[in-house]
């Protein structure tokens, strides 16, 4: 009990090496990897997400906590696989073609990962075809598109078009976000969801997967 | 789409006088105007809306817009996406004045124009700038960072800023001053948060360095501030009226870092830069993207003259902020180019007129684009935008 609380607390402080050490200890003590993941790491990131949403924490705090979470997940990965623990869903994420801004995309990625989902990060300046190919290859439930510029946001429409053209639109939810994006724009290009911030993006992603609104 | 003769009424003040009066809340003959134009949009406007008076730039704009637009814009070859940057300073300088703007913006002291070396690799035009940052266009139209200049704590400690002490770096300002004695010349300058985070270190490394290496980062920021102040002094001596400090502190609805952290790491340097600008005899304008409302008290305390952008989509409420702070701080805002692309022409017109009316409350309003005007702005909206501003300048809206 207390070791999981400690992992949760230290993760929130971004103390990567101490999180690693405690996970090692927890595994030695026989705690199951999914318990460490859910009640230690993801519980900690949940609190971070909530505080971020409430403007109690900001990007630097999210980044150092996510670094600790990722380090912990890396340690747990072989144990989780051996125990047959599966992800709650898969999202493909990237900043749209022509746009190299990545902080918004990275925040969304971290928040979705903190919900226990797998995220395939395609990086920045991603052509529409690459989103489609990555979604097919990874059997993604969700495709997340980010844009900061008004000049690049129109590329999002081309991603939707590719899924439609290949008759794969029903199998995936397309989420959009970024400074110039609005609900109206989202509807106009035929995407499924506009997320105004990283936390609501992650909540929407988890809701899509949990509700069976996407394949799985 | 032709908008001719932008300035239609008899003016009693020079652009320079108008901006200085506005910054101090003094009466003006009309609201001052500021346009900030993306160079690709400059090319398009010179072709489709209003030619520039300079024949060479006109020819170049036609040539480059043709290559860029016929090449499929984002799909155009690298070279045709890159070369419009040649019109950056012309577009925001002479051409903006011809369009009726009161401020000519020179990007000289910021990063984008400081090309150190251009080269061709992997079928792409790339740049190594004077800061040591490797940049490329990727699939887009901006020289974005491919490899930052600083990758380790050691590099952060030992980084040497480029030498900008030679007079040749300020020749463009002197030339502009001589050619347009009545214009308000603004020059972009750097402060301590945005440049390290988005360009020199990268956003995530910078953000984590606030926790991991605060001492080293603070020392670096202080060196950056002093370097920037030295350039600002030289720029003002060369003829600059307004220093446009470029430093983004927010994004949609939020500040990038906490206010406590901003007050600890960033604010002292911003304040010192503003003091140095005033000591040099110029006005201090801050361009800062994203959510700005929490910073306004500090901007006033630091003596900032003008805040530029104040984007509504980022959560900034111009009417309420102006009511509270407009007696002490001028706002350069009101032409919402971010949401403007999705507005109908009528909505665009109403939005500009509404903000113009708000701005009359305190005499500290510069009617300005809320960021760089892009070539994706629908032609009808663009036309309406300039017509509406022209009407305002002519005194048709009181």
Coordinates of C-alpha atoms in Angstrom, one line a residue:
Chain A
X1 CA 0.0 0.0 0.0
X2 CA 2.6 2.6 1.1
X3 CA 5.1 1.8 -1.6
X4 CA 2.4 2.5 -4.3
X5 CA 1.5 5.7 -2.5
X6 CA 5.2 6.6 -2.5
X7 CA 5.5 5.9 -6.2
X8 CA 2.5 8.0 -6.9
X9 CA 3.9 10.9 -4.8
X10 CA 7.4 10.7 -6.2
X11 CA 6.0 10.6 -9.7
X12 CA 4.2 13.8 -9.1
X13 CA 7.4 15.4 -8.0
X14 CA 9.1 14.2 -11.1
X15 CA 11.7 12.1 -9.2
X16 CA 12.6 9.6 -11.9
X17 CA 15.4 7.7 -10.2
X18 CA 13.5 7.3 -7.0
X19 CA 10.4 6.1 -8.9
X20 CA 12.6 3.5 -10.6
X21 CA 14.1 2.4 -7.4
X22 CA 10.7 1.9 -5.8
X23 CA 9.3 0.0 -8.7
X24 CA 12.3 -2.3 -8.5
X25 CA 11.5 -2.8 -4.8
X26 CA 7.8 -3.3 -5.4
X27 CA 8.5 -6.0 -8.0
X28 CA 10.8 -7.7 -5.5
X29 CA 8.1 -7.6 -2.9
X30 CA 5.9 -9.4 -5.3
X31 CA 3.4 -6.7 -6.2
X32 CA 1.8 -7.3 -9.5
X33 CA 3.0 -5.1 -12.4
X34 CA -0.5 -4.0 -13.3
X35 CA -1.1 -2.9 -9.7
X36 CA 2.1 -0.9 -9.8
X37 CA 1.1 0.6 -13.1
X38 CA -2.4 1.5 -12.2
X39 CA -2.2 2.4 -8.5
X40 CA 1.3 3.9 -8.6
X41 CA 2.2 5.4 -12.0
X42 CA -1.2 6.0 -13.6
X43 CA -2.7 7.2 -10.3
X44 CA 0.1 9.7 -10.0
X45 CA -0.4 10.9 -13.6
X46 CA -4.2 11.1 -13.0
X47 CA -3.5 13.6 -10.2
X48 CA -1.1 15.5 -12.4
X49 CA -3.7 15.6 -15.1
X50 CA -6.4 16.9 -12.7
X51 CA -4.1 19.6 -11.3
X52 CA -3.0 20.6 -14.8
X53 CA -6.7 20.9 -15.8
X54 CA -7.3 23.1 -12.7
X55 CA -4.3 25.3 -13.5
X56 CA -2.5 24.2 -10.4
X57 CA 0.3 22.7 -12.5
X58 CA 1.8 23.7 -15.8
X59 CA 3.8 22.3 -18.7
X60 CA 7.2 21.9 -16.8
X61 CA 5.6 19.9 -14.0
X62 CA 3.7 17.7 -16.5
X63 CA 6.9 17.0 -18.4
X64 CA 9.0 16.0 -15.4
X65 CA 6.2 13.8 -14.1
X66 CA 5.7 12.2 -17.5
X67 CA 9.4 11.5 -17.7
X68 CA 9.2 9.6 -14.4
X69 CA 6.1 7.8 -15.6
X70 CA 7.8 6.7 -18.9
X71 CA 10.8 5.5 -17.0
X72 CA 8.6 3.5 -14.8
X73 CA 6.6 2.0 -17.7
X74 CA 9.8 1.0 -19.4
X75 CA 10.8 -1.0 -16.3
X76 CA 7.3 -2.6 -16.1
X77 CA 6.9 -3.3 -19.8
X78 CA 8.4 -6.8 -19.8
X79 CA 6.5 -7.8 -16.7
X80 CA 3.3 -6.4 -18.0
X81 CA 3.7 -8.4 -21.3
X82 CA 4.6 -11.5 -19.4
X83 CA 1.4 -11.1 -17.3
X84 CA -0.7 -10.5 -20.4
X85 CA -1.8 -7.0 -19.4
X86 CA -3.1 -5.2 -22.4
X87 CA -3.4 -1.6 -23.3
X88 CA -6.8 0.2 -23.0
X89 CA -6.6 1.3 -26.6
X90 CA -4.2 2.7 -29.2
X91 CA -3.9 6.2 -30.5
X92 CA -1.8 7.5 -33.4
X93 CA -0.7 11.1 -32.9
X94 CA 1.2 13.7 -34.8
X95 CA 1.5 17.3 -35.8
X96 CA 0.1 17.8 -39.2
X97 CA 2.1 18.3 -42.4
X98 CA 3.8 21.7 -42.6
X99 CA 3.7 22.3 -38.9
X100 CA 6.7 21.6 -36.6
X101 CA 5.1 22.6 -33.3
X102 CA 5.1 19.8 -30.9
X103 CA 4.4 20.9 -27.3
X104 CA 0.6 20.5 -27.6
X105 CA 1.0 17.2 -29.3
X106 CA 3.4 16.0 -26.7
X107 CA 1.1 17.0 -23.8
X108 CA -1.8 15.1 -25.4
X109 CA 0.5 12.1 -25.9
X110 CA 1.5 12.1 -22.2
X111 CA -2.1 12.5 -21.0
X112 CA -3.4 9.7 -23.2
X113 CA -0.5 7.5 -22.0
X114 CA -1.4 8.3 -18.5
X115 CA -4.8 6.8 -19.1
X116 CA -3.2 3.4 -19.8
X117 CA -3.4 3.7 -23.6
X118 CA -0.7 3.0 -26.1
X119 CA 0.3 6.0 -28.2
X120 CA 2.2 5.8 -31.5
X121 CA 3.9 9.2 -31.9
X122 CA 4.5 10.1 -35.5
X123 CA 6.3 13.3 -34.6
X124 CA 5.8 16.6 -36.5
X125 CA 5.3 17.6 -40.1
X126 CA 3.4 14.3 -40.8
X127 CA 1.8 13.8 -44.2
X128 CA -1.9 12.6 -44.2
X129 CA -0.9 9.3 -45.8
X130 CA 1.4 8.5 -42.9
X131 CA -1.4 8.9 -40.4
X132 CA -3.5 6.4 -42.3
X133 CA -0.7 3.9 -42.7
X134 CA 0.3 4.1 -39.0
X135 CA -3.4 3.7 -38.0
X136 CA -3.7 0.6 -40.1
X137 CA -0.4 -0.9 -39.1
X138 CA -1.0 -0.4 -35.4
X139 CA -4.8 -1.1 -35.4
X140 CA -5.3 2.3 -33.9
X141 CA -8.6 3.2 -32.3
X142 CA -8.0 6.9 -32.4
X143 CA -6.0 9.3 -34.6
X144 CA -5.0 12.6 -33.0
X145 CA -4.1 15.5 -35.2
X146 CA -2.4 18.7 -33.9
X147 CA -1.9 22.1 -35.7
X148 CA -0.7 25.4 -34.4
X149 CA -0.9 27.4 -37.6
X150 CA -3.9 28.5 -39.6
X151 CA -1.9 27.7 -42.7
X152 CA -1.5 24.0 -41.7
X153 CA -4.8 23.2 -40.1
X154 CA -6.5 22.6 -43.5
X155 CA -4.2 19.6 -43.9
X156 CA -6.3 17.8 -41.3
X157 CA -9.1 17.5 -43.8
X158 CA -6.9 15.5 -46.0
X159 CA -6.4 13.0 -43.3
X160 CA -10.1 12.5 -42.9
X161 CA -10.4 12.2 -46.7
X162 CA -7.8 9.4 -46.9
X163 CA -9.7 7.3 -44.3
X164 CA -13.0 7.9 -46.2
X165 CA -11.4 7.1 -49.5
X166 CA -10.1 3.7 -48.2
X167 CA -13.4 2.8 -46.5
X168 CA -11.8 2.9 -43.1
X169 CA -13.5 5.9 -41.6
X170 CA -15.9 3.9 -39.4
X171 CA -13.1 2.0 -37.7
X172 CA -11.4 5.0 -36.2
X173 CA -12.1 8.2 -34.3
X174 CA -10.3 11.3 -35.5
X175 CA -9.6 13.9 -32.9
X176 CA -8.3 17.4 -33.7
X177 CA -6.7 20.1 -31.6
X178 CA -4.5 23.1 -31.6
X179 CA -4.6 26.9 -31.2
X180 CA -6.7 27.8 -34.3
X181 CA -9.0 24.8 -34.1
X182 CA -12.6 25.1 -33.1
X183 CA -15.7 22.8 -32.8
X184 CA -17.0 24.3 -36.0
X185 CA -13.8 23.5 -37.9
X186 CA -13.8 20.0 -36.5
X187 CA -17.4 19.5 -37.8
X188 CA -16.6 21.1 -41.1
X189 CA -13.8 18.7 -42.0
X190 CA -15.7 15.7 -40.8
X191 CA -13.5 14.8 -37.7
X192 CA -15.1 13.3 -34.6
X193 CA -13.9 15.4 -31.7
X194 CA -12.3 18.7 -31.0
X195 CA -10.3 18.7 -27.7
X196 CA -9.5 22.2 -26.4
X197 CA -6.8 20.9 -24.1
X198 CA -4.6 17.9 -23.4
X199 CA -6.6 16.6 -20.4
X200 CA -9.9 16.7 -22.2
X201 CA -8.3 15.0 -25.2
X202 CA -7.2 12.1 -23.0
X203 CA -10.6 11.9 -21.4
X204 CA -12.3 11.8 -24.8
X205 CA -9.8 9.2 -26.1
X206 CA -10.4 6.9 -23.1
X207 CA -14.2 7.4 -23.4
X208 CA -14.1 6.4 -27.1
X209 CA -12.2 3.2 -26.2
X210 CA -14.2 2.3 -23.1
X211 CA -17.5 2.9 -24.7
X212 CA -16.8 0.6 -27.6
X213 CA -17.3 3.4 -30.0
X214 CA -14.3 2.3 -31.9
X215 CA -13.2 -1.1 -33.0
X216 CA -11.7 -3.4 -30.3
Chain B
X1 CA -9.9 42.5 -55.5
X2 CA -8.4 46.0 -55.5
X3 CA -8.1 48.2 -52.5
X4 CA -6.7 51.5 -53.6
X5 CA -5.6 54.6 -51.9
X6 CA -5.6 53.3 -48.3
X7 CA -5.1 56.6 -46.6
X8 CA -8.1 58.7 -47.6
X9 CA -8.4 61.5 -45.1
X10 CA -6.2 64.5 -44.3
X11 CA -3.9 63.5 -41.5
X12 CA -2.4 65.9 -39.0
X13 CA 0.1 63.7 -37.4
X14 CA 3.0 61.6 -38.6
X15 CA 2.8 57.8 -38.0
X16 CA 5.6 58.2 -35.4
X17 CA 3.7 61.0 -33.6
X18 CA 0.5 59.0 -33.6
X19 CA 2.1 55.8 -32.1
X20 CA 4.0 57.8 -29.4
X21 CA 0.8 59.7 -28.5
X22 CA -1.2 56.5 -28.3
X23 CA 1.4 54.8 -26.1
X24 CA 1.0 57.8 -23.7
X25 CA -2.8 58.0 -24.0
X26 CA -2.7 61.4 -25.7
X27 CA -5.2 62.6 -28.4
X28 CA -4.5 61.4 -31.9
X29 CA -6.0 62.4 -35.3
X30 CA -7.0 58.8 -35.9
X31 CA -6.4 55.3 -34.5
X32 CA -3.0 54.0 -35.5
X33 CA -2.8 50.8 -37.5
X34 CA -0.3 48.0 -37.4
X35 CA -0.2 45.1 -39.9
X36 CA 2.0 42.1 -39.5
X37 CA 2.3 40.1 -42.6
X38 CA 3.7 36.7 -43.4
X39 CA 6.0 37.0 -46.5
X40 CA 3.9 34.5 -48.6
X41 CA 0.9 36.7 -47.9
X42 CA 2.9 39.7 -48.9
X43 CA 3.5 38.1 -52.3
X44 CA -0.2 37.2 -52.7
X45 CA -1.4 40.7 -51.7
X46 CA 0.9 42.4 -54.1
X47 CA -0.4 40.2 -56.9
X48 CA -4.1 40.0 -56.0
X49 CA -4.8 43.1 -53.9
X50 CA -2.5 46.0 -54.1
X51 CA 0.8 46.2 -55.9
X52 CA 3.8 47.7 -54.1
X53 CA 5.3 51.0 -55.5
X54 CA 8.7 49.4 -55.8
X55 CA 8.9 47.7 -59.3
X56 CA 11.6 45.2 -58.3
X57 CA 9.7 43.9 -55.3
X58 CA 6.5 43.8 -57.4
X59 CA 8.2 41.7 -60.1
X60 CA 9.7 39.4 -57.5
X61 CA 6.3 39.0 -55.6
X62 CA 4.6 38.1 -58.9
X63 CA 7.3 35.6 -59.8
X64 CA 7.4 34.0 -56.4
X65 CA 3.6 33.9 -55.8
X66 CA 3.3 32.2 -59.2
X67 CA 5.8 29.6 -58.4
X68 CA 4.4 29.0 -54.9
X69 CA 0.7 28.9 -55.8
X70 CA 1.1 27.0 -59.1
X71 CA 3.4 24.6 -57.3
X72 CA 0.6 23.6 -54.9
X73 CA 1.6 25.8 -52.0
X74 CA 2.7 23.2 -49.3
X75 CA 3.4 20.9 -52.2
X76 CA 5.5 23.4 -54.0
X77 CA 9.2 22.6 -54.3
X78 CA 11.3 23.6 -51.3
X79 CA 12.9 26.6 -53.1
X80 CA 9.5 28.2 -53.9
X81 CA 8.4 27.9 -50.3
X82 CA 11.6 29.4 -49.1
X83 CA 12.2 32.4 -51.3
X84 CA 9.2 34.5 -50.3
X85 CA 11.1 35.1 -47.1
X86 CA 13.1 37.6 -49.2
X87 CA 10.1 39.9 -48.9
X88 CA 9.9 39.7 -45.0
X89 CA 11.3 43.1 -44.2
X90 CA 10.0 44.8 -47.4
X91 CA 6.5 43.5 -46.7
X92 CA 6.4 44.6 -43.1
X93 CA 8.3 47.8 -43.8
X94 CA 7.7 49.8 -47.0
X95 CA 4.7 47.7 -48.2
X96 CA 2.9 47.8 -44.8
X97 CA 3.3 51.6 -44.8
X98 CA 1.8 51.7 -48.3
X99 CA -1.1 49.7 -47.1
X100 CA -1.8 52.4 -44.5
X101 CA 0.0 51.0 -41.5
X102 CA 1.7 53.4 -39.0
X103 CA 4.4 50.9 -38.0
X104 CA 7.1 49.5 -40.2
X105 CA 8.4 46.3 -38.6
X106 CA 12.0 45.1 -39.2
X107 CA 12.8 41.6 -38.1
X108 CA 16.5 42.4 -38.0
X109 CA 17.1 41.7 -34.3
X110 CA 15.2 38.4 -34.2
X111 CA 16.2 35.0 -35.4
X112 CA 14.6 34.4 -38.7
X113 CA 16.6 36.9 -40.7
X114 CA 19.9 35.9 -39.2
X115 CA 20.9 33.3 -41.8
X116 CA 24.5 32.2 -41.2
X117 CA 24.8 29.6 -44.0
X118 CA 22.4 28.1 -46.5
X119 CA 23.0 24.6 -47.9
X120 CA 21.2 21.9 -49.8
X121 CA 20.9 18.4 -48.3
X122 CA 18.4 15.5 -48.7
X123 CA 16.6 17.5 -51.5
X124 CA 15.9 20.2 -49.0
X125 CA 17.2 23.8 -48.6
X126 CA 18.5 24.1 -45.0
X127 CA 19.9 26.9 -42.9
X128 CA 22.5 27.0 -40.2
X129 CA 21.6 30.3 -38.5
X130 CA 23.9 32.6 -36.6
X131 CA 22.8 31.1 -33.3
X132 CA 24.0 27.7 -34.4
X133 CA 20.5 26.4 -34.9
X134 CA 19.9 24.1 -37.9
X135 CA 16.6 24.9 -39.6
X136 CA 14.6 23.5 -42.5
X137 CA 11.2 24.1 -44.0
X138 CA 10.1 20.5 -43.8
X139 CA 6.8 20.4 -45.6
X140 CA 5.8 23.8 -44.4
X141 CA 6.6 27.5 -44.9
X142 CA 8.6 28.3 -41.8
X143 CA 12.2 27.9 -41.0
X144 CA 11.6 25.6 -38.1
X145 CA 14.2 24.2 -35.8
X146 CA 15.7 20.8 -36.9
X147 CA 18.5 20.7 -34.4
X148 CA 18.7 23.2 -31.5
X149 CA 21.9 25.0 -30.7
X150 CA 22.1 23.8 -27.1
X151 CA 21.8 20.1 -26.2
X152 CA 23.7 19.7 -23.0
X153 CA 24.1 21.6 -19.7
X154 CA 27.7 22.3 -20.7
X155 CA 26.7 23.9 -23.9
X156 CA 24.2 26.0 -22.0
X157 CA 26.9 27.2 -19.7
X158 CA 29.4 27.9 -22.5
X159 CA 27.2 29.2 -25.2
X160 CA 28.5 32.2 -27.0
X161 CA 25.9 34.6 -28.6
X162 CA 26.6 35.8 -32.1
X163 CA 28.4 39.0 -32.6
X164 CA 26.1 41.8 -33.6
X165 CA 28.3 44.8 -32.8
X166 CA 29.2 45.6 -36.3
X167 CA 27.4 48.7 -37.8
X168 CA 26.5 46.7 -40.9
X169 CA 23.8 44.9 -38.9
X170 CA 22.0 48.1 -38.4
X171 CA 22.3 49.5 -41.9
X172 CA 18.8 48.4 -42.8
X173 CA 17.3 50.4 -39.9
X174 CA 19.3 53.6 -40.9
X175 CA 18.2 53.2 -44.5
X176 CA 14.6 52.9 -43.4
X177 CA 14.8 55.8 -41.1
X178 CA 16.3 58.0 -43.8
X179 CA 13.7 57.0 -46.3
X180 CA 10.7 57.3 -44.0
X181 CA 11.4 60.0 -41.4
X182 CA 7.8 60.2 -40.2
X183 CA 7.2 56.5 -39.9
X184 CA 7.3 54.6 -36.7
X185 CA 10.0 52.0 -37.1
X186 CA 9.7 48.9 -34.9
X187 CA 12.3 46.3 -34.7
X188 CA 11.9 42.8 -33.3
X189 CA 14.1 41.9 -30.4
X190 CA 14.6 38.9 -28.1
X191 CA 13.8 38.3 -24.5
X192 CA 14.6 35.3 -22.3
X193 CA 11.8 32.8 -22.5
X194 CA 10.6 32.1 -26.0
X195 CA 14.0 32.1 -27.8
X196 CA 15.6 29.5 -25.5
X197 CA 12.5 27.4 -25.3
X198 CA 11.4 27.2 -28.9
X199 CA 14.7 27.7 -30.7
X200 CA 17.9 27.3 -28.7
X201 CA 17.2 24.3 -26.4
X202 CA 13.8 23.0 -27.6
X203 CA 10.5 23.3 -25.6
X204 CA 10.7 20.2 -23.5
X205 CA 14.4 20.5 -22.6
X206 CA 13.9 24.1 -21.6
X207 CA 10.8 23.3 -19.5
X208 CA 12.6 20.5 -17.7
X209 CA 15.7 22.6 -17.2
X210 CA 13.6 24.9 -15.1
X211 CA 13.6 22.1 -12.6
X212 CA 16.8 20.2 -13.5
X213 CA 19.3 23.0 -14.0
X214 CA 17.8 26.2 -12.7
X215 CA 21.1 27.9 -11.8
X216 CA 22.6 27.3 -15.2
X217 CA 19.4 28.3 -17.0
X218 CA 19.1 31.6 -15.0
X219 CA 22.7 32.4 -15.8
X220 CA 22.0 31.8 -19.5
X221 CA 18.9 33.9 -19.4
X222 CA 20.8 36.8 -17.9
X223 CA 23.5 36.5 -20.6
X224 CA 20.8 36.4 -23.3
X225 CA 19.1 39.5 -21.7
X226 CA 22.4 41.5 -21.7
X227 CA 23.2 40.5 -25.3
X228 CA 19.7 41.5 -26.4
X229 CA 19.9 44.9 -24.5
X230 CA 23.2 45.6 -26.3
X231 CA 21.5 45.0 -29.7
X232 CA 18.5 47.0 -28.7
X233 CA 20.7 50.0 -27.8
X234 CA 22.5 49.8 -31.1
X235 CA 19.1 49.5 -32.9
X236 CA 17.6 52.5 -31.3
X237 CA 20.7 54.5 -32.0
X238 CA 20.3 53.6 -35.7
X239 CA 16.8 55.0 -35.7
X240 CA 14.3 52.6 -34.1
X241 CA 11.2 54.1 -32.4
X242 CA 9.7 51.0 -31.0
X243 CA 11.3 47.8 -29.9
X244 CA 9.0 44.8 -30.3
X245 CA 10.1 42.3 -27.7
X246 CA 9.1 38.9 -29.0
X247 CA 8.5 36.5 -26.1
X248 CA 5.5 34.1 -26.0
X249 CA 4.2 33.4 -22.5
X250 CA 1.0 31.6 -23.1
X251 CA -1.0 29.3 -25.3
X252 CA -4.7 28.6 -25.5
X253 CA -6.3 29.5 -22.2
X254 CA -3.1 29.0 -20.2
X255 CA 0.3 30.3 -19.3
X256 CA 3.2 28.1 -20.4
X257 CA 4.8 28.1 -17.0
X258 CA 3.3 29.0 -13.6
X259 CA 3.1 32.6 -12.7
X260 CA 5.5 31.9 -9.8
X261 CA 8.0 30.4 -12.1
X262 CA 7.5 33.3 -14.7
X263 CA 8.1 35.8 -11.9
X264 CA 11.2 34.0 -10.8
X265 CA 12.8 33.2 -14.2
X266 CA 11.4 35.6 -16.8
X267 CA 9.9 38.7 -15.4
X268 CA 13.0 40.4 -13.9
X269 CA 14.7 40.2 -17.3
X270 CA 11.6 41.5 -19.2
X271 CA 11.5 44.4 -16.8
X272 CA 15.2 45.1 -17.3
X273 CA 14.8 45.0 -21.1
X274 CA 11.9 47.5 -20.9
X275 CA 13.9 49.8 -18.7
X276 CA 16.8 49.6 -21.2
X277 CA 14.5 50.4 -24.1
X278 CA 13.2 53.4 -22.3
X279 CA 16.7 54.5 -21.3
X280 CA 17.6 54.3 -25.0
X281 CA 14.6 56.6 -25.8
X282 CA 12.3 54.1 -27.5
X283 CA 8.9 52.6 -26.8
X284 CA 8.6 49.1 -25.6
X285 CA 6.1 46.8 -27.3
X286 CA 5.7 43.2 -26.3
X287 CA 4.5 40.6 -28.8
X288 CA 3.4 37.6 -26.7
X289 CA 1.2 34.9 -28.0
X290 CA -1.5 33.0 -26.1
X291 CA -3.3 33.7 -22.9
X292 CA -2.0 37.0 -21.5
X293 CA -4.5 38.1 -18.9
X294 CA -2.6 37.0 -15.8
X295 CA 0.5 39.0 -16.8
X296 CA -1.2 42.3 -17.3
X297 CA -0.5 43.7 -13.8
X298 CA 3.2 42.9 -14.3
X299 CA 3.4 44.5 -17.7
X300 CA 2.0 47.7 -16.2
X301 CA 4.4 47.5 -13.3
X302 CA 7.3 47.0 -15.7
X303 CA 6.3 50.1 -17.6
X304 CA 5.5 48.3 -20.9
X305 CA 4.1 50.7 -23.4
X306 CA 2.2 48.4 -25.8
X307 CA 1.1 44.8 -25.7
X308 CA 0.6 43.3 -29.1
X309 CA -1.5 40.3 -30.2
X310 CA -4.0 39.6 -27.4
X311 CA -5.6 36.8 -29.4
X312 CA -9.3 36.3 -28.5
X313 CA -9.0 32.5 -29.4
X314 CA -6.4 32.1 -26.7
X315 CA -8.9 33.3 -24.0
X316 CA -8.1 37.0 -24.0
X317 CA -11.0 39.4 -23.5
X318 CA -10.0 42.7 -25.0
X319 CA -13.0 44.8 -23.8
X320 CA -12.6 43.8 -20.1
X321 CA -8.8 43.9 -20.1
X322 CA -8.9 47.3 -21.8
X323 CA -11.4 48.7 -19.4
X324 CA -9.2 47.7 -16.5
X325 CA -5.7 48.4 -17.9
X326 CA -6.3 50.7 -20.9
X327 CA -5.4 53.8 -18.9
X328 CA -1.9 52.5 -18.3
X329 CA -1.2 50.1 -21.1
X330 CA -1.8 50.4 -24.9
X331 CA -3.1 47.3 -26.7
X332 CA -2.2 46.5 -30.3
X333 CA -5.0 44.2 -31.3
X334 CA -8.5 44.1 -32.8
X335 CA -8.1 42.5 -36.2
X336 CA -8.6 38.8 -35.4
X337 CA -6.7 37.1 -38.1
X338 CA -6.7 33.7 -36.3
X339 CA -10.5 33.4 -36.1
X340 CA -10.9 35.7 -39.1
X341 CA -10.2 32.9 -41.5
X342 CA -13.3 31.1 -40.3
X343 CA -15.6 34.2 -40.1
X344 CA -17.9 35.4 -42.8
X345 CA -16.8 38.7 -44.4
X346 CA -19.6 40.4 -42.5
X347 CA -18.5 38.9 -39.2
X348 CA -15.0 40.0 -39.9
X349 CA -16.1 43.6 -40.5
X350 CA -18.3 43.6 -37.4
X351 CA -15.5 42.2 -35.2
X352 CA -13.0 44.9 -36.3
X353 CA -15.6 47.7 -35.8
X354 CA -16.5 46.3 -32.4
X355 CA -12.9 46.3 -31.3
X356 CA -12.4 49.8 -32.7
X357 CA -15.2 51.1 -30.6
X358 CA -13.8 49.4 -27.5
X359 CA -10.4 51.0 -28.2
X360 CA -11.8 54.5 -28.2
X361 CA -12.4 54.3 -24.4
X362 CA -8.8 55.1 -23.3
X363 CA -7.0 56.4 -26.4
X364 CA -4.5 53.6 -25.9
X365 CA -5.4 51.4 -28.8
X366 CA -3.5 50.4 -32.0
X367 CA -5.7 48.6 -34.4
X368 CA -3.5 45.6 -35.2
X369 CA -3.6 42.1 -36.6
X370 CA -3.6 39.6 -33.7
X371 CA -0.6 37.8 -35.4
X372 CA 0.8 37.4 -38.8
X373 CA -1.7 37.6 -41.6
X374 CA -1.4 34.4 -43.6
X375 CA -2.1 33.6 -47.3
X376 CA -4.9 31.3 -46.2
X377 CA -7.1 34.2 -45.3
X378 CA -10.1 34.1 -47.7
X379 CA -9.9 36.8 -50.4
X380 CA -13.3 38.3 -49.4
X381 CA -12.3 38.5 -45.8
X382 CA -9.0 40.1 -46.7
X383 CA -10.7 42.6 -48.8
X384 CA -13.3 43.4 -46.2
X385 CA -10.6 43.7 -43.5
X386 CA -8.6 46.4 -45.4
X387 CA -11.8 48.2 -46.5
X388 CA -13.0 48.4 -42.9
X389 CA -9.7 49.7 -41.6
X390 CA -9.6 52.2 -44.4
X391 CA -13.1 53.4 -43.5
X392 CA -11.9 53.8 -39.9
X393 CA -8.8 55.7 -40.9
X394 CA -11.0 58.0 -43.0
X395 CA -13.1 58.7 -40.0
X396 CA -16.3 57.1 -41.2
X397 CA -16.9 55.3 -37.9
X398 CA -16.4 58.2 -35.5

